[in-house]
Amino acid sequence: MTMANRFVFTSESVTEGHPDKVCDQISDAVLDDVLRQDPTGRVACETFITVGLVIVGGEITTNGYVEVGDLVRRVVEDIGYTDAKYGFNASTCAVMNTIGRQSPDIAQGVNVGGAGDQGLMVGFACRETPELMPLPIMLAHGLTRRLAEVRKKGILKYLGPDGKSQVTIEYRDNKPYRVDTVVVSSQHTEEILDRTGKKITKAATDEIIEKVVLPVISAKMLDKNTKYYVNPTGKFVVGGPQSDTGMTGRKIIVDTYGGMAAHGGGAFSGKDPTKVDRSACYMARYIAKNIVAAGLTDRCTVQLAYAIGVAEPVSIMIDTHGAKGPDEETLVRAVRKVFPLTPQGIIDHLKLRRPIFRATAAYGHFGRTEDSFTWEKTDKAAPLCKELGVNFPGEGKRPNGQRADSAGVELAFASRR
């Protein structure tokens, strides 16, 4: 095996208590509250958080009313900042509301069905996991979800809401082969510090590996050379908004594909679905996932681009990364026929005028299995094959006739020796 066939790739995730993710969730909670009352409301909501203070701003046009202060406190409390020992308290923090109305210059183009802004949006899918997502980001999300789970269930009572993970995968022949490095950093109380007070005890480190890492990462992907770093600075007592300011839209790579694919021109959270920054990225993922699910390629990147006030995309690019099959021009023609690509068509097909968005604001917008994540469906795979005049392999099968896993895909792990 040559070095060209071997490389490592790293992705990270953060918990719902990370300051930036707190802001994403507040912004999307505001959006959900508007859509609950007024499905056609327009929202562009940004949040900033620091020691003892949350500032919510942006532009909203709606017939409804959002009690921003109460909503912010509910979100922060639900995340787990309910005690001064974590450096932030939902009951005592100050909340400042600086929300205005949307510009009429933007509204006149959006009201007739045009895109809410110009921009380029990227979708991606690959055959590395049942969710058709890159493995590094899915494992990183799994670790941060597990950090929240063991904290909320009291399995590890000393953990706080803030936390991060990072997973490095060794690839061979472009397939995941083994986990090279795992990094887990989690806010905690002082009870697990050693006598020096400068680092957590080995017992706590071992317990976090046992209770957080091992339930998430398959033993088949771990070996004696896998490296583990738990709170590598030594301790993480001061966390959350007490240690770091947070802002909406600063974790865009965590939100998407962990760096395995390009990112479009904007963040997602706090934006209603007329903003193609969000809705067209969901559609691009939907297209890419269905192309992979159709057996046309093991890896697909889709780029859509829009002009403000114009309904149809100004460009569509599809990259199947060297797969044999229909050329890009043929694929684009088929995609235009099978998928609705105007902002209104995307909104209607993906059912985006519902209060479903706070759930997207932590642990990724893609690779999710909840019913509300309509862009994760693969219901267009068969129609796409029909439009292209190729055989659809069917649920649970690959084009070569091999059986696949229960999700209908053959995982792309390299064989271990």
Tab-separated table of N, CA and C in Angstrom, residues 29 47 103 269 306 370:
chain	number	residue	atom	x	y	z
A	29	ALA	N	-34.973	28.885	18.164
A	29	ALA	CA	-36.168	28.862	19.014
A	29	ALA	C	-37.042	30.076	18.721
A	47	THR	N	-27.930	35.915	17.757
A	47	THR	CA	-27.795	35.943	19.211
A	47	THR	C	-26.321	36.054	19.594
A	103	SER	N	-36.072	44.643	5.864
A	103	SER	CA	-36.066	45.711	4.876
A	103	SER	C	-37.127	45.471	3.803
A	269	SER	N	-28.792	28.823	11.236
A	269	SER	CA	-29.686	29.069	12.364
A	269	SER	C	-30.200	30.504	12.393
A	306	TYR	N	-28.032	30.966	-6.290
A	306	TYR	CA	-29.247	31.764	-6.489
A	306	TYR	C	-28.889	33.252	-6.541
A	370	GLU	N	-34.599	11.929	12.678
A	370	GLU	CA	-35.916	12.369	13.118
A	370	GLU	C	-36.820	12.662	11.914
